[in-house]
Every structure is written in C-alpha cells, then in structure tokens.
PDB file of N, CA and C in Angstrom:
ATOM      1  N   MET G   1      41.710 -44.498  59.937  1.00 50.00           N
ATOM      2  CA  MET G   1      42.168 -43.437  60.823  1.00 50.00           C
ATOM      3  C   MET G   1      43.666 -43.253  60.617  1.00 50.00           C
ATOM      4  N   ILE G   2      44.077 -42.049  60.430  1.00 52.00           N
ATOM      5  CA  ILE G   2      45.478 -41.708  60.213  1.00 52.00           C
ATOM      6  C   ILE G   2      46.106 -41.375  61.558  1.00 52.00           C
ATOM      7  N   PRO G   3      47.238 -42.054  61.900  1.00 58.00           N
ATOM      8  CA  PRO G   3      47.896 -41.729  63.173  1.00 58.00           C
ATOM      9  C   PRO G   3      48.281 -40.253  63.221  1.00 58.00           C
ATOM     10  N   GLY G   4      48.046 -39.631  64.335  1.00 57.00           N
ATOM     11  CA  GLY G   4      48.386 -38.223  64.505  1.00 57.00           C
ATOM     12  C   GLY G   4      47.387 -37.287  63.844  1.00 57.00           C
ATOM     13  N   GLY G   5      46.358 -37.831  63.214  1.00 59.00           N
ATOM     14  CA  GLY G   5      45.315 -37.014  62.617  1.00 59.00           C
ATOM     15  C   GLY G   5      45.711 -36.330  61.326  1.00 59.00           C
ATOM     16  N   GLY G   6      46.871 -36.676  60.733  1.00 61.00           N
ATOM     17  CA  GLY G   6      47.311 -36.032  59.499  1.00 61.00           C
ATOM     18  C   GLY G   6      46.626 -36.624  58.276  1.00 61.00           C
ATOM     19  N   GLN G   7      46.954 -36.053  57.138  1.00 67.00           N
ATOM     20  CA  GLN G   7      46.411 -36.536  55.872  1.00 67.00           C
ATOM     21  C   GLN G   7      47.170 -37.795  55.431  1.00 67.00           C
ATOM     22  N   PRO G   8      46.498 -38.691  54.735  1.00 70.00           N
ATOM     23  CA  PRO G   8      47.199 -39.887  54.256  1.00 70.00           C
ATOM     24  C   PRO G   8      48.229 -39.511  53.196  1.00 70.00           C
ATOM     25  N   ASN G   9      49.315 -40.220  53.177  1.00 83.00           N
ATOM     26  CA  ASN G   9      50.356 -40.009  52.180  1.00 83.00           C
ATOM     27  C   ASN G   9      49.897 -40.704  50.898  1.00 83.00           C
ATOM     28  N   MET G  10      49.458 -39.918  49.926  1.00 85.00           N
ATOM     29  CA  MET G  10      48.897 -40.473  48.694  1.00 85.00           C
ATOM     30  C   MET G  10      49.914 -41.314  47.938  1.00 85.00           C
ATOM     31  N   GLN G  11      51.160 -40.887  47.940  1.00 85.00           N
ATOM     32  CA  GLN G  11      52.202 -41.657  47.251  1.00 85.00           C
ATOM     33  C   GLN G  11      52.335 -43.039  47.888  1.00 85.00           C
ATOM     34  N   GLN G  12      52.323 -43.075  49.205  1.00 87.00           N
ATOM     35  CA  GLN G  12      52.440 -44.349  49.922  1.00 87.00           C
ATOM     36  C   GLN G  12      51.224 -45.228  49.640  1.00 87.00           C
ATOM     37  N   LEU G  13      50.034 -44.646  49.620  1.00 86.00           N
ATOM     38  CA  LEU G  13      48.827 -45.400  49.326  1.00 86.00           C
ATOM     39  C   LEU G  13      48.867 -45.965  47.905  1.00 86.00           C
ATOM     40  N   LEU G  14      49.338 -45.169  46.955  1.00 87.00           N
ATOM     41  CA  LEU G  14      49.445 -45.644  45.575  1.00 87.00           C
ATOM     42  C   LEU G  14      50.458 -46.774  45.456  1.00 87.00           C
ATOM     43  N   GLN G  15      51.564 -46.665  46.153  1.00 87.00           N
ATOM     44  CA  GLN G  15      52.575 -47.725  46.127  1.00 87.00           C
ATOM     45  C   GLN G  15      52.008 -49.020  46.710  1.00 87.00           C
ATOM     46  N   GLN G  16      51.266 -48.907  47.813  1.00 86.00           N
ATOM     47  CA  GLN G  16      50.653 -50.095  48.415  1.00 86.00           C
ATOM     48  C   GLN G  16      49.651 -50.723  47.458  1.00 86.00           C
ATOM     49  N   ALA G  17      48.853 -49.895  46.803  1.00 86.00           N
ATOM     50  CA  ALA G  17      47.861 -50.409  45.855  1.00 86.00           C
ATOM     51  C   ALA G  17      48.546 -51.093  44.678  1.00 86.00           C
ATOM     52  N   GLN G  18      49.630 -50.516  44.182  1.00 89.00           N
ATOM     53  CA  GLN G  18      50.359 -51.127  43.066  1.00 89.00           C
ATOM     54  C   GLN G  18      50.973 -52.456  43.476  1.00 89.00           C
ATOM     55  N   LYS G  19      51.524 -52.522  44.684  1.00 88.00           N
ATOM     56  CA  LYS G  19      52.111 -53.770  45.164  1.00 88.00           C
ATOM     57  C   LYS G  19      51.039 -54.841  45.295  1.00 88.00           C
ATOM     58  N   MET G  20      49.883 -54.480  45.839  1.00 87.00           N
ATOM     59  CA  MET G  20      48.803 -55.447  45.985  1.00 87.00           C
ATOM     60  C   MET G  20      48.322 -55.910  44.613  1.00 87.00           C
ATOM     61  N   GLN G  21      48.271 -54.997  43.637  1.00 88.00           N
ATOM     62  CA  GLN G  21      47.860 -55.354  42.284  1.00 88.00           C
ATOM     63  C   GLN G  21      48.881 -56.309  41.658  1.00 88.00           C
ATOM     64  N   GLN G  22      50.160 -56.064  41.878  1.00 88.00           N
ATOM     65  CA  GLN G  22      51.208 -56.947  41.363  1.00 88.00           C
ATOM     66  C   GLN G  22      51.131 -58.319  42.028  1.00 88.00           C
ATOM     67  N   ASP G  23      50.909 -58.334  43.345  1.00 85.00           N
ATOM     68  CA  ASP G  23      50.782 -59.605  44.065  1.00 85.00           C
ATOM     69  C   ASP G  23      49.591 -60.403  43.547  1.00 85.00           C
ATOM     70  N   LEU G  24      48.488 -59.716  43.292  1.00 85.00           N
ATOM     71  CA  LEU G  24      47.292 -60.370  42.785  1.00 85.00           C
ATOM     72  C   LEU G  24      47.549 -60.943  41.389  1.00 85.00           C
ATOM     73  N   ALA G  25      48.183 -60.177  40.525  1.00 87.00           N
ATOM     74  CA  ALA G  25      48.486 -60.651  39.171  1.00 87.00           C
ATOM     75  C   ALA G  25      49.419 -61.856  39.214  1.00 87.00           C
ATOM     76  N   ARG G  26      50.405 -61.825  40.108  1.00 88.00           N
ATOM     77  CA  ARG G  26      51.334 -62.948  40.247  1.00 88.00           C
ATOM     78  C   ARG G  26      50.597 -64.193  40.729  1.00 88.00           C
ATOM     79  N   ALA G  27      49.719 -64.030  41.721  1.00 86.00           N
ATOM     80  CA  ALA G  27      48.957 -65.166  42.244  1.00 86.00           C
ATOM     81  C   ALA G  27      48.030 -65.737  41.171  1.00 86.00           C
ATOM     82  N   GLN G  28      47.409 -64.871  40.369  1.00 86.00           N
ATOM     83  CA  GLN G  28      46.536 -65.349  39.300  1.00 86.00           C
ATOM     84  C   GLN G  28      47.328 -66.112  38.241  1.00 86.00           C
ATOM     85  N   ALA G  29      48.528 -65.649  37.928  1.00 89.00           N
ATOM     86  CA  ALA G  29      49.380 -66.346  36.965  1.00 89.00           C
ATOM     87  C   ALA G  29      49.792 -67.713  37.502  1.00 89.00           C
ATOM     88  N   GLU G  30      50.102 -67.772  38.789  1.00 88.00           N
ATOM     89  CA  GLU G  30      50.451 -69.053  39.411  1.00 88.00           C
ATOM     90  C   GLU G  30      49.269 -70.008  39.353  1.00 88.00           C
ATOM     91  N   LEU G  31      48.072 -69.500  39.611  1.00 87.00           N
ATOM     92  CA  LEU G  31      46.878 -70.347  39.544  1.00 87.00           C
ATOM     93  C   LEU G  31      46.677 -70.892  38.132  1.00 87.00           C
ATOM     94  N   ALA G  32      46.857 -70.053  37.136  1.00 88.00           N
ATOM     95  CA  ALA G  32      46.659 -70.474  35.756  1.00 88.00           C
ATOM     96  C   ALA G  32      47.655 -71.556  35.351  1.00 88.00           C
ATOM     97  N   ALA G  33      48.825 -71.576  35.994  1.00 90.00           N
ATOM     98  CA  ALA G  33      49.862 -72.550  35.660  1.00 90.00           C
ATOM     99  C   ALA G  33      49.815 -73.805  36.526  1.00 90.00           C
ATOM    100  N   THR G  34      49.016 -73.795  37.583  1.00 91.00           N
ATOM    101  CA  THR G  34      48.959 -74.926  38.497  1.00 91.00           C
ATOM    102  C   THR G  34      47.867 -75.893  38.076  1.00 91.00           C
ATOM    103  N   LEU G  35      48.200 -77.183  38.004  1.00 93.00           N
ATOM    104  CA  LEU G  35      47.221 -78.203  37.651  1.00 93.00           C
ATOM    105  C   LEU G  35      46.652 -78.848  38.906  1.00 93.00           C
ATOM    106  N   VAL G  36      45.331 -79.065  38.898  1.00 93.00           N
ATOM    107  CA  VAL G  36      44.609 -79.628  40.032  1.00 93.00           C
ATOM    108  C   VAL G  36      43.759 -80.776  39.498  1.00 93.00           C
ATOM    109  N   ASP G  37      43.731 -81.891  40.238  1.00 95.00           N
ATOM    110  CA  ASP G  37      42.976 -83.073  39.805  1.00 95.00           C
ATOM    111  C   ASP G  37      41.711 -83.265  40.614  1.00 95.00           C
ATOM    112  N   GLY G  38      40.782 -83.965  40.007  1.00 96.00           N
ATOM    113  CA  GLY G  38      39.564 -84.415  40.666  1.00 96.00           C
ATOM    114  C   GLY G  38      39.210 -85.757  40.059  1.00 96.00           C
ATOM    115  N   GLN G  39      38.492 -86.581  40.819  1.00 96.00           N
ATOM    116  CA  GLN G  39      38.139 -87.894  40.293  1.00 96.00           C
ATOM    117  C   GLN G  39      36.748 -88.307  40.744  1.00 96.00           C
ATOM    118  N   ALA G  40      36.228 -89.317  40.054  1.00 96.00           N
ATOM    119  CA  ALA G  40      34.914 -89.855  40.394  1.00 96.00           C
ATOM    120  C   ALA G  40      34.924 -91.345  40.102  1.00 96.00           C
ATOM    121  N   GLY G  41      33.964 -92.037  40.693  1.00 95.00           N
ATOM    122  CA  GLY G  41      33.857 -93.479  40.459  1.00 95.00           C
ATOM    123  C   GLY G  41      35.065 -94.235  40.962  1.00 95.00           C
ATOM    124  N   GLY G  42      35.599 -93.792  42.098  1.00 95.00           N
ATOM    125  CA  GLY G  42      36.771 -94.485  42.649  1.00 95.00           C
ATOM    126  C   GLY G  42      37.989 -94.394  41.751  1.00 95.00           C
ATOM    127  N   GLY G  43      38.079 -93.314  40.991  1.00 95.00           N
ATOM    128  CA  GLY G  43      39.233 -93.115  40.124  1.00 95.00           C
ATOM    129  C   GLY G  43      39.011 -93.584  38.690  1.00 95.00           C
ATOM    130  N   LEU G  44      37.806 -94.040  38.356  1.00 96.00           N
ATOM    131  CA  LEU G  44      37.533 -94.467  36.981  1.00 96.00           C
ATOM    132  C   LEU G  44      37.582 -93.294  36.006  1.00 96.00           C
ATOM    133  N   VAL G  45      37.234 -92.112  36.488  1.00 96.00           N
ATOM    134  CA  VAL G  45      37.297 -90.908  35.666  1.00 96.00           C
ATOM    135  C   VAL G  45      38.077 -89.858  36.447  1.00 96.00           C
ATOM    136  N   LYS G  46      39.095 -89.292  35.793  1.00 97.00           N
ATOM    137  CA  LYS G  46      39.922 -88.267  36.417  1.00 97.00           C
ATOM    138  C   LYS G  46      39.948 -87.037  35.522  1.00 97.00           C
ATOM    139  N   ALA G  47      39.754 -85.889  36.134  1.00 96.00           N
ATOM    140  CA  ALA G  47      39.790 -84.626  35.408  1.00 96.00           C
ATOM    141  C   ALA G  47      40.925 -83.779  35.964  1.00 96.00           C
ATOM    142  N   THR G  48      41.558 -83.036  35.081  1.00 96.00           N
ATOM    143  CA  THR G  48      42.608 -82.100  35.472  1.00 96.00           C
ATOM    144  C   THR G  48      42.206 -80.717  35.002  1.00 96.00           C
ATOM    145  N   VAL G  49      42.235 -79.762  35.926  1.00 94.00           N
ATOM    146  CA  VAL G  49      41.935 -78.368  35.601  1.00 94.00           C
ATOM    147  C   VAL G  49      43.087 -77.507  36.090  1.00 94.00           C
ATOM    148  N   THR G  50      43.156 -76.293  35.570  1.00 90.00           N
ATOM    149  CA  THR G  50      44.122 -75.344  36.101  1.00 90.00           C
ATOM    150  C   THR G  50      43.564 -74.794  37.405  1.00 90.00           C
ATOM    151  N   GLY G  51      44.402 -74.143  38.167  1.00 88.00           N
ATOM    152  CA  GLY G  51      43.956 -73.523  39.406  1.00 88.00           C
ATOM    153  C   GLY G  51      42.902 -72.455  39.175  1.00 88.00           C
ATOM    154  N   SER G  52      42.805 -71.959  37.947  1.00 85.00           N
ATOM    155  CA  SER G  52      41.775 -70.984  37.628  1.00 85.00           C
ATOM    156  C   SER G  52      40.521 -71.638  37.052  1.00 85.00           C
ATOM    157  N   GLY G  53      40.502 -72.987  36.980  1.00 87.00           N
ATOM    158  CA  GLY G  53      39.299 -73.716  36.608  1.00 87.00           C
ATOM    159  C   GLY G  53      39.184 -74.129  35.154  1.00 87.00           C
ATOM    160  N   GLU G  54      40.224 -73.998  34.360  1.00 91.00           N
ATOM    161  CA  GLU G  54      40.175 -74.385  32.949  1.00 91.00           C
ATOM    162  C   GLU G  54      40.459 -75.876  32.802  1.00 91.00           C
ATOM    163  N   LEU G  55      39.546 -76.615  32.173  1.00 94.00           N
ATOM    164  CA  LEU G  55      39.710 -78.056  31.977  1.00 94.00           C
ATOM    165  C   LEU G  55      40.892 -78.310  31.054  1.00 94.00           C
ATOM    166  N   ARG G  56      41.849 -79.114  31.510  1.00 94.00           N
ATOM    167  CA  ARG G  56      43.050 -79.396  30.731  1.00 94.00           C
ATOM    168  C   ARG G  56      43.183 -80.861  30.341  1.00 94.00           C
ATOM    169  N   GLY G  57      42.556 -81.756  31.099  1.00 96.00           N
ATOM    170  CA  GLY G  57      42.705 -83.163  30.772  1.00 96.00           C
ATOM    171  C   GLY G  57      41.586 -84.001  31.356  1.00 96.00           C
ATOM    172  N   LEU G  58      41.341 -85.128  30.711  1.00 96.00           N
ATOM    173  CA  LEU G  58      40.307 -86.047  31.159  1.00 96.00           C
ATOM    174  C   LEU G  58      40.791 -87.454  30.857  1.00 96.00           C
ATOM    175  N   VAL G  59      40.836 -88.304  31.885  1.00 96.00           N
ATOM    176  CA  VAL G  59      41.267 -89.685  31.717  1.00 96.00           C
ATOM    177  C   VAL G  59      40.109 -90.584  32.122  1.00 96.00           C
ATOM    178  N   ILE G  60      39.740 -91.493  31.208  1.00 96.00           N
ATOM    179  CA  ILE G  60      38.630 -92.408  31.469  1.00 96.00           C
ATOM    180  C   ILE G  60      39.166 -93.828  31.418  1.00 96.00           C
ATOM    181  N   ASP G  61      39.028 -94.533  32.533  1.00 96.00           N
ATOM    182  CA  ASP G  61      39.427 -95.929  32.594  1.00 96.00           C
ATOM    183  C   ASP G  61      38.488 -96.724  31.683  1.00 96.00           C
ATOM    184  N   PRO G  62      39.022 -97.631  30.874  1.00 95.00           N
ATOM    185  CA  PRO G  62      38.155 -98.418  29.984  1.00 95.00           C
ATOM    186  C   PRO G  62      37.040 -99.169  30.732  1.00 95.00           C
ATOM    187  N   LYS G  63      37.260 -99.484  32.005  1.00 94.00           N
ATOM    188  CA  LYS G  63      36.222-100.175  32.788  1.00 94.00           C
ATOM    189  C   LYS G  63      34.981 -99.305  32.974  1.00 94.00           C
ATOM    190  N   ALA G  64      35.138 -97.990  32.809  1.00 93.00           N
ATOM    191  CA  ALA G  64      34.005 -97.073  32.985  1.00 93.00           C
ATOM    192  C   ALA G  64      33.144 -96.984  31.730  1.00 93.00           C
ATOM    193  N   VAL G  65      33.632 -97.557  30.632  1.00 93.00           N
ATOM    194  CA  VAL G  65      32.927 -97.433  29.358  1.00 93.00           C
ATOM    195  C   VAL G  65      32.031 -98.643  29.130  1.00 93.00           C
ATOM    196  N   ASP G  66      30.727 -98.404  29.185  1.00 94.00           N
ATOM    197  CA  ASP G  66      29.727 -99.427  28.898  1.00 94.00           C
ATOM    198  C   ASP G  66      28.812 -98.856  27.817  1.00 94.00           C
ATOM    199  N   PRO G  67      28.907 -99.380  26.588  1.00 93.00           N
ATOM    200  CA  PRO G  67      28.093 -98.826  25.498  1.00 93.00           C
ATOM    201  C   PRO G  67      26.588 -98.834  25.799  1.00 93.00           C
ATOM    202  N   GLU G  68      26.169 -99.697  26.702  1.00 95.00           N
ATOM    203  CA  GLU G  68      24.754 -99.769  27.062  1.00 95.00           C
ATOM    204  C   GLU G  68      24.366 -98.726  28.110  1.00 95.00           C
ATOM    205  N   ASP G  69      25.384 -98.077  28.720  1.00 94.00           N
ATOM    206  CA  ASP G  69      25.096 -97.147  29.812  1.00 94.00           C
ATOM    207  C   ASP G  69      25.996 -95.915  29.724  1.00 94.00           C
ATOM    208  N   THR G  70      25.812 -95.128  28.705  1.00 93.00           N
ATOM    209  CA  THR G  70      26.626 -93.919  28.553  1.00 93.00           C
ATOM    210  C   THR G  70      26.217 -92.835  29.553  1.00 93.00           C
ATOM    211  N   GLU G  71      25.027 -92.935  30.101  1.00 96.00           N
ATOM    212  CA  GLU G  71      24.561 -91.938  31.073  1.00 96.00           C
ATOM    213  C   GLU G  71      25.423 -91.967  32.340  1.00 96.00           C
ATOM    214  N   THR G  72      25.760 -93.152  32.804  1.00 95.00           N
ATOM    215  CA  THR G  72      26.603 -93.258  33.998  1.00 95.00           C
ATOM    216  C   THR G  72      27.983 -92.674  33.719  1.00 95.00           C
ATOM    217  N   LEU G  73      28.532 -92.947  32.554  1.00 95.00           N
ATOM    218  CA  LEU G  73      29.832 -92.383  32.188  1.00 95.00           C
ATOM    219  C   LEU G  73      29.770 -90.859  32.170  1.00 95.00           C
ATOM    220  N   ALA G  74      28.712 -90.316  31.598  1.00 95.00           N
ATOM    221  CA  ALA G  74      28.555 -88.861  31.570  1.00 95.00           C
ATOM    222  C   ALA G  74      28.479 -88.305  32.988  1.00 95.00           C
ATOM    223  N   ASP G  75      27.748 -88.977  33.866  1.00 96.00           N
ATOM    224  CA  ASP G  75      27.657 -88.539  35.262  1.00 96.00           C
ATOM    225  C   ASP G  75      29.021 -88.564  35.943  1.00 96.00           C
ATOM    226  N   LEU G  76      29.812 -89.600  35.666  1.00 96.00           N
ATOM    227  CA  LEU G  76      31.152 -89.698  36.255  1.00 96.00           C
ATOM    228  C   LEU G  76      32.053 -88.574  35.744  1.00 96.00           C
ATOM    229  N   ILE G  77      31.931 -88.241  34.478  1.00 96.00           N
ATOM    230  CA  ILE G  77      32.739 -87.159  33.914  1.00 96.00           C
ATOM    231  C   ILE G  77      32.368 -85.836  34.575  1.00 96.00           C
ATOM    232  N   VAL G  78      31.086 -85.577  34.676  1.00 96.00           N
ATOM    233  CA  VAL G  78      30.641 -84.330  35.313  1.00 96.00           C
ATOM    234  C   VAL G  78      31.130 -84.275  36.761  1.00 96.00           C
ATOM    235  N   ALA G  79      31.002 -85.387  37.482  1.00 97.00           N
ATOM    236  CA  ALA G  79      31.425 -85.424  38.890  1.00 97.00           C
ATOM    237  C   ALA G  79      32.932 -85.197  39.021  1.00 97.00           C
ATOM    238  N   ALA G  80      33.717 -85.780  38.127  1.00 96.00           N
ATOM    239  CA  ALA G  80      35.180 -85.604  38.187  1.00 96.00           C
ATOM    240  C   ALA G  80      35.563 -84.155  37.907  1.00 96.00           C
ATOM    241  N   VAL G  81      34.916 -83.544  36.921  1.00 96.00           N
ATOM    242  CA  VAL G  81      35.210 -82.144  36.600  1.00 96.00           C
ATOM    243  C   VAL G  81      34.791 -81.246  37.760  1.00 96.00           C
ATOM    244  N   GLN G  82      33.638 -81.542  38.361  1.00 96.00           N
ATOM    245  CA  GLN G  82      33.202 -80.747  39.513  1.00 96.00           C
ATOM    246  C   GLN G  82      34.175 -80.895  40.679  1.00 96.00           C
ATOM    247  N   ALA G  83      34.659 -82.116  40.917  1.00 96.00           N
ATOM    248  CA  ALA G  83      35.622 -82.335  42.001  1.00 96.00           C
ATOM    249  C   ALA G  83      36.915 -81.561  41.732  1.00 96.00           C
ATOM    250  N   ALA G  84      37.376 -81.575  40.491  1.00 95.00           N
ATOM    251  CA  ALA G  84      38.591 -80.836  40.149  1.00 95.00           C
ATOM    252  C   ALA G  84      38.372 -79.341  40.337  1.00 95.00           C
ATOM    253  N   ASN G  85      37.219 -78.847  39.919  1.00 94.00           N
ATOM    254  CA  ASN G  85      36.929 -77.422  40.086  1.00 94.00           C
ATOM    255  C   ASN G  85      36.781 -77.045  41.560  1.00 94.00           C
ATOM    256  N   ASP G  86      36.220 -77.935  42.375  1.00 95.00           N
ATOM    257  CA  ASP G  86      36.155 -77.686  43.818  1.00 95.00           C
ATOM    258  C   ASP G  86      37.563 -77.553  44.396  1.00 95.00           C
ATOM    259  N   ASN G  87      38.460 -78.433  43.954  1.00 93.00           N
ATOM    260  CA  ASN G  87      39.849 -78.367  44.418  1.00 93.00           C
ATOM    261  C   ASN G  87      40.517 -77.080  43.928  1.00 93.00           C
ATOM    262  N   ALA G  88      40.193 -76.657  42.715  1.00 92.00           N
ATOM    263  CA  ALA G  88      40.742 -75.400  42.190  1.00 92.00           C
ATOM    264  C   ALA G  88      40.227 -74.218  43.014  1.00 92.00           C
ATOM    265  N   GLN G  89      38.953 -74.264  43.414  1.00 92.00           N
ATOM    266  CA  GLN G  89      38.388 -73.187  44.253  1.00 92.00           C
ATOM    267  C   GLN G  89      39.124 -73.097  45.581  1.00 92.00           C
ATOM    268  N   GLN G  90      39.424 -74.245  46.172  1.00 92.00           N
ATOM    269  CA  GLN G  90      40.160 -74.252  47.437  1.00 92.00           C
ATOM    270  C   GLN G  90      41.546 -73.649  47.247  1.00 92.00           C
ATOM    271  N   LEU G  91      42.187 -73.984  46.137  1.00 90.00           N
ATOM    272  CA  LEU G  91      43.499 -73.424  45.831  1.00 90.00           C
ATOM    273  C   LEU G  91      43.401 -71.915  45.640  1.00 90.00           C
ATOM    274  N   GLN G  92      42.352 -71.457  44.948  1.00 88.00           N
ATOM    275  CA  GLN G  92      42.151 -70.021  44.754  1.00 88.00           C
ATOM    276  C   GLN G  92      41.989 -69.318  46.093  1.00 88.00           C
ATOM    277  N   GLN G  93      41.211 -69.902  46.988  1.00 89.00           N
ATOM    278  CA  GLN G  93      41.016 -69.294  48.310  1.00 89.00           C
ATOM    279  C   GLN G  93      42.340 -69.205  49.051  1.00 89.00           C
ATOM    280  N   ALA G  94      43.146 -70.264  48.947  1.00 87.00           N
ATOM    281  CA  ALA G  94      44.432 -70.276  49.648  1.00 87.00           C
ATOM    282  C   ALA G  94      45.378 -69.215  49.085  1.00 87.00           C
ATOM    283  N   LYS G  95      45.389 -69.045  47.761  1.00 82.00           N
ATOM    284  CA  LYS G  95      46.317 -68.100  47.137  1.00 82.00           C
ATOM    285  C   LYS G  95      45.795 -66.672  47.134  1.00 82.00           C
ATOM    286  N   LEU G  96      44.501 -66.502  46.852  1.00 82.00           N
ATOM    287  CA  LEU G  96      43.961 -65.163  46.681  1.00 82.00           C
ATOM    288  C   LEU G  96      43.275 -64.628  47.924  1.00 82.00           C
ATOM    289  N   GLY G  97      42.869 -65.506  48.818  1.00 80.00           N
ATOM    290  CA  GLY G  97      42.171 -65.069  50.023  1.00 80.00           C
ATOM    291  C   GLY G  97      42.942 -64.037  50.829  1.00 80.00           C
ATOM    292  N   PRO G  98      44.228 -64.291  51.119  1.00 72.00           N
ATOM    293  CA  PRO G  98      44.997 -63.289  51.870  1.00 72.00           C
ATOM    294  C   PRO G  98      45.112 -61.957  51.131  1.00 72.00           C
ATOM    295  N   LEU G  99      45.175 -62.003  49.801  1.00 70.00           N
ATOM    296  CA  LEU G  99      45.254 -60.759  49.036  1.00 70.00           C
ATOM    297  C   LEU G  99      43.943 -59.993  49.135  1.00 70.00           C
ATOM    298  N   ALA G 100      42.835 -60.726  49.089  1.00 63.00           N
ATOM    299  CA  ALA G 100      41.524 -60.070  49.197  1.00 63.00           C
ATOM    300  C   ALA G 100      41.362 -59.433  50.576  1.00 63.00           C
ATOM    301  N   GLN G 101      41.849 -60.116  51.606  1.00 61.00           N
ATOM    302  CA  GLN G 101      41.771 -59.552  52.958  1.00 61.00           C
ATOM    303  C   GLN G 101      42.626 -58.300  53.054  1.00 61.00           C
ATOM    304  N   GLY G 102      43.777 -58.311  52.368  1.00 57.00           N
ATOM    305  CA  GLY G 102      44.657 -57.150  52.369  1.00 57.00           C
ATOM    306  C   GLY G 102      44.013 -55.961  51.679  1.00 57.00           C
ATOM    307  N   MET G 103      43.071 -56.231  50.788  1.00 53.00           N
ATOM    308  CA  MET G 103      42.374 -55.161  50.092  1.00 53.00           C
ATOM    309  C   MET G 103      41.115 -54.761  50.831  1.00 53.00           C
ATOM    310  N   GLY G 104      40.958 -55.299  52.013  1.00 51.00           N
ATOM    311  CA  GLY G 104      39.787 -54.951  52.807  1.00 51.00           C
ATOM    312  C   GLY G 104      38.526 -55.657  52.327  1.00 51.00           C
ATOM    313  N   GLY G 105      38.709 -56.816  51.639  1.00 46.00           N
ATOM    314  CA  GLY G 105      37.555 -57.548  51.144  1.00 46.00           C
ATOM    315  C   GLY G 105      36.731 -56.726  50.171  1.00 46.00           C
ATOM    316  N   MET G 106      37.397 -56.068  49.246  1.00 45.00           N
ATOM    317  CA  MET G 106      36.707 -55.179  48.304  1.00 45.00           C
ATOM    318  C   MET G 106      35.645 -55.960  47.532  1.00 45.00           C
ATOM    319  N   PRO G 107      34.443 -55.435  47.440  1.00 46.00           N
ATOM    320  CA  PRO G 107      33.380 -56.136  46.716  1.00 46.00           C
ATOM    321  C   PRO G 107      33.698 -56.252  45.231  1.00 46.00           C
ATOM    322  N   GLY G 108      33.199 -57.321  44.639  1.00 48.00           N
ATOM    323  CA  GLY G 108      33.367 -57.506  43.211  1.00 48.00           C
ATOM    324  C   GLY G 108      34.614 -58.266  42.812  1.00 48.00           C
ATOM    325  N   LEU G 109      35.427 -58.661  43.785  1.00 45.00           N
ATOM    326  CA  LEU G 109      36.641 -59.406  43.436  1.00 45.00           C
ATOM    327  C   LEU G 109      36.376 -60.897  43.292  1.00 45.00           C
ATOM    328  N   GLY G 110      35.253 -61.382  43.789  1.00 47.00           N
ATOM    329  CA  GLY G 110      34.883 -62.768  43.581  1.00 47.00           C
ATOM    330  C   GLY G 110      35.604 -63.763  44.472  1.00 47.00           C
ATOM    331  N   PHE G 111      36.101 -63.346  45.617  1.00 43.00           N
ATOM    332  CA  PHE G 111      36.755 -64.297  46.519  1.00 43.00           C
ATOM    333  C   PHE G 111      35.864 -64.517  47.712  1.00 43.00           C
TER     334      PHE G 111
END
C-alpha cells in the first residue's frame, strides 16, 4: 500500500532493490571467506568448510585410524563434515536471513 494512495516511485524501488542485491552479494562473499568447523568422535575427526558449505580441510587424529575398521573412520568423517555443514547453515541463516526477510521472503532464494 502506497501512503497517500499515489503511485510507487520506481526510481526509489529500483535503488532499494539494487541495495538489497549488493547487500546479498556482500553477505555471500563473506560466507565464502568464513571458515566453520565441525567434529565427530569427540574431536577425533575435524572438518572445516566455508560458510557456503565448501569442504576446505579435514583433520584425522591417528587414534581414529584402525586398519581393521575403516568403516568407523568413514562414519566419523561423514559426521564431522555434516556437523561443519550444519554450522555453515546456521551461519548462512544468521547472515542471509535478515536479507531474505527484507526481500519479503521471495521464493526460490533458498533461505
């Protein structure tokens, strides 16, 4: 609803949309540069991902390596990566959630 019943100022609407697009791009760049950790097995396996979910590092404590039981090690790796990605999702919600709300929760943005 436009106050006073007038037409919306298209220039103002375009400026707002451009600012929101710039804010979103900046937040996405920050996410891509932010590292987030996750771990499993009490810290025996640690994964590092970017805030956008890209796997960047994996540290495996030698105590987690049992040549007779590689299945458990694989499970720990998967769990650590999932934990890191869960933390990245929380970071995404914190950074991008307010921007999505500012856009009126536009469908298809994935937040």
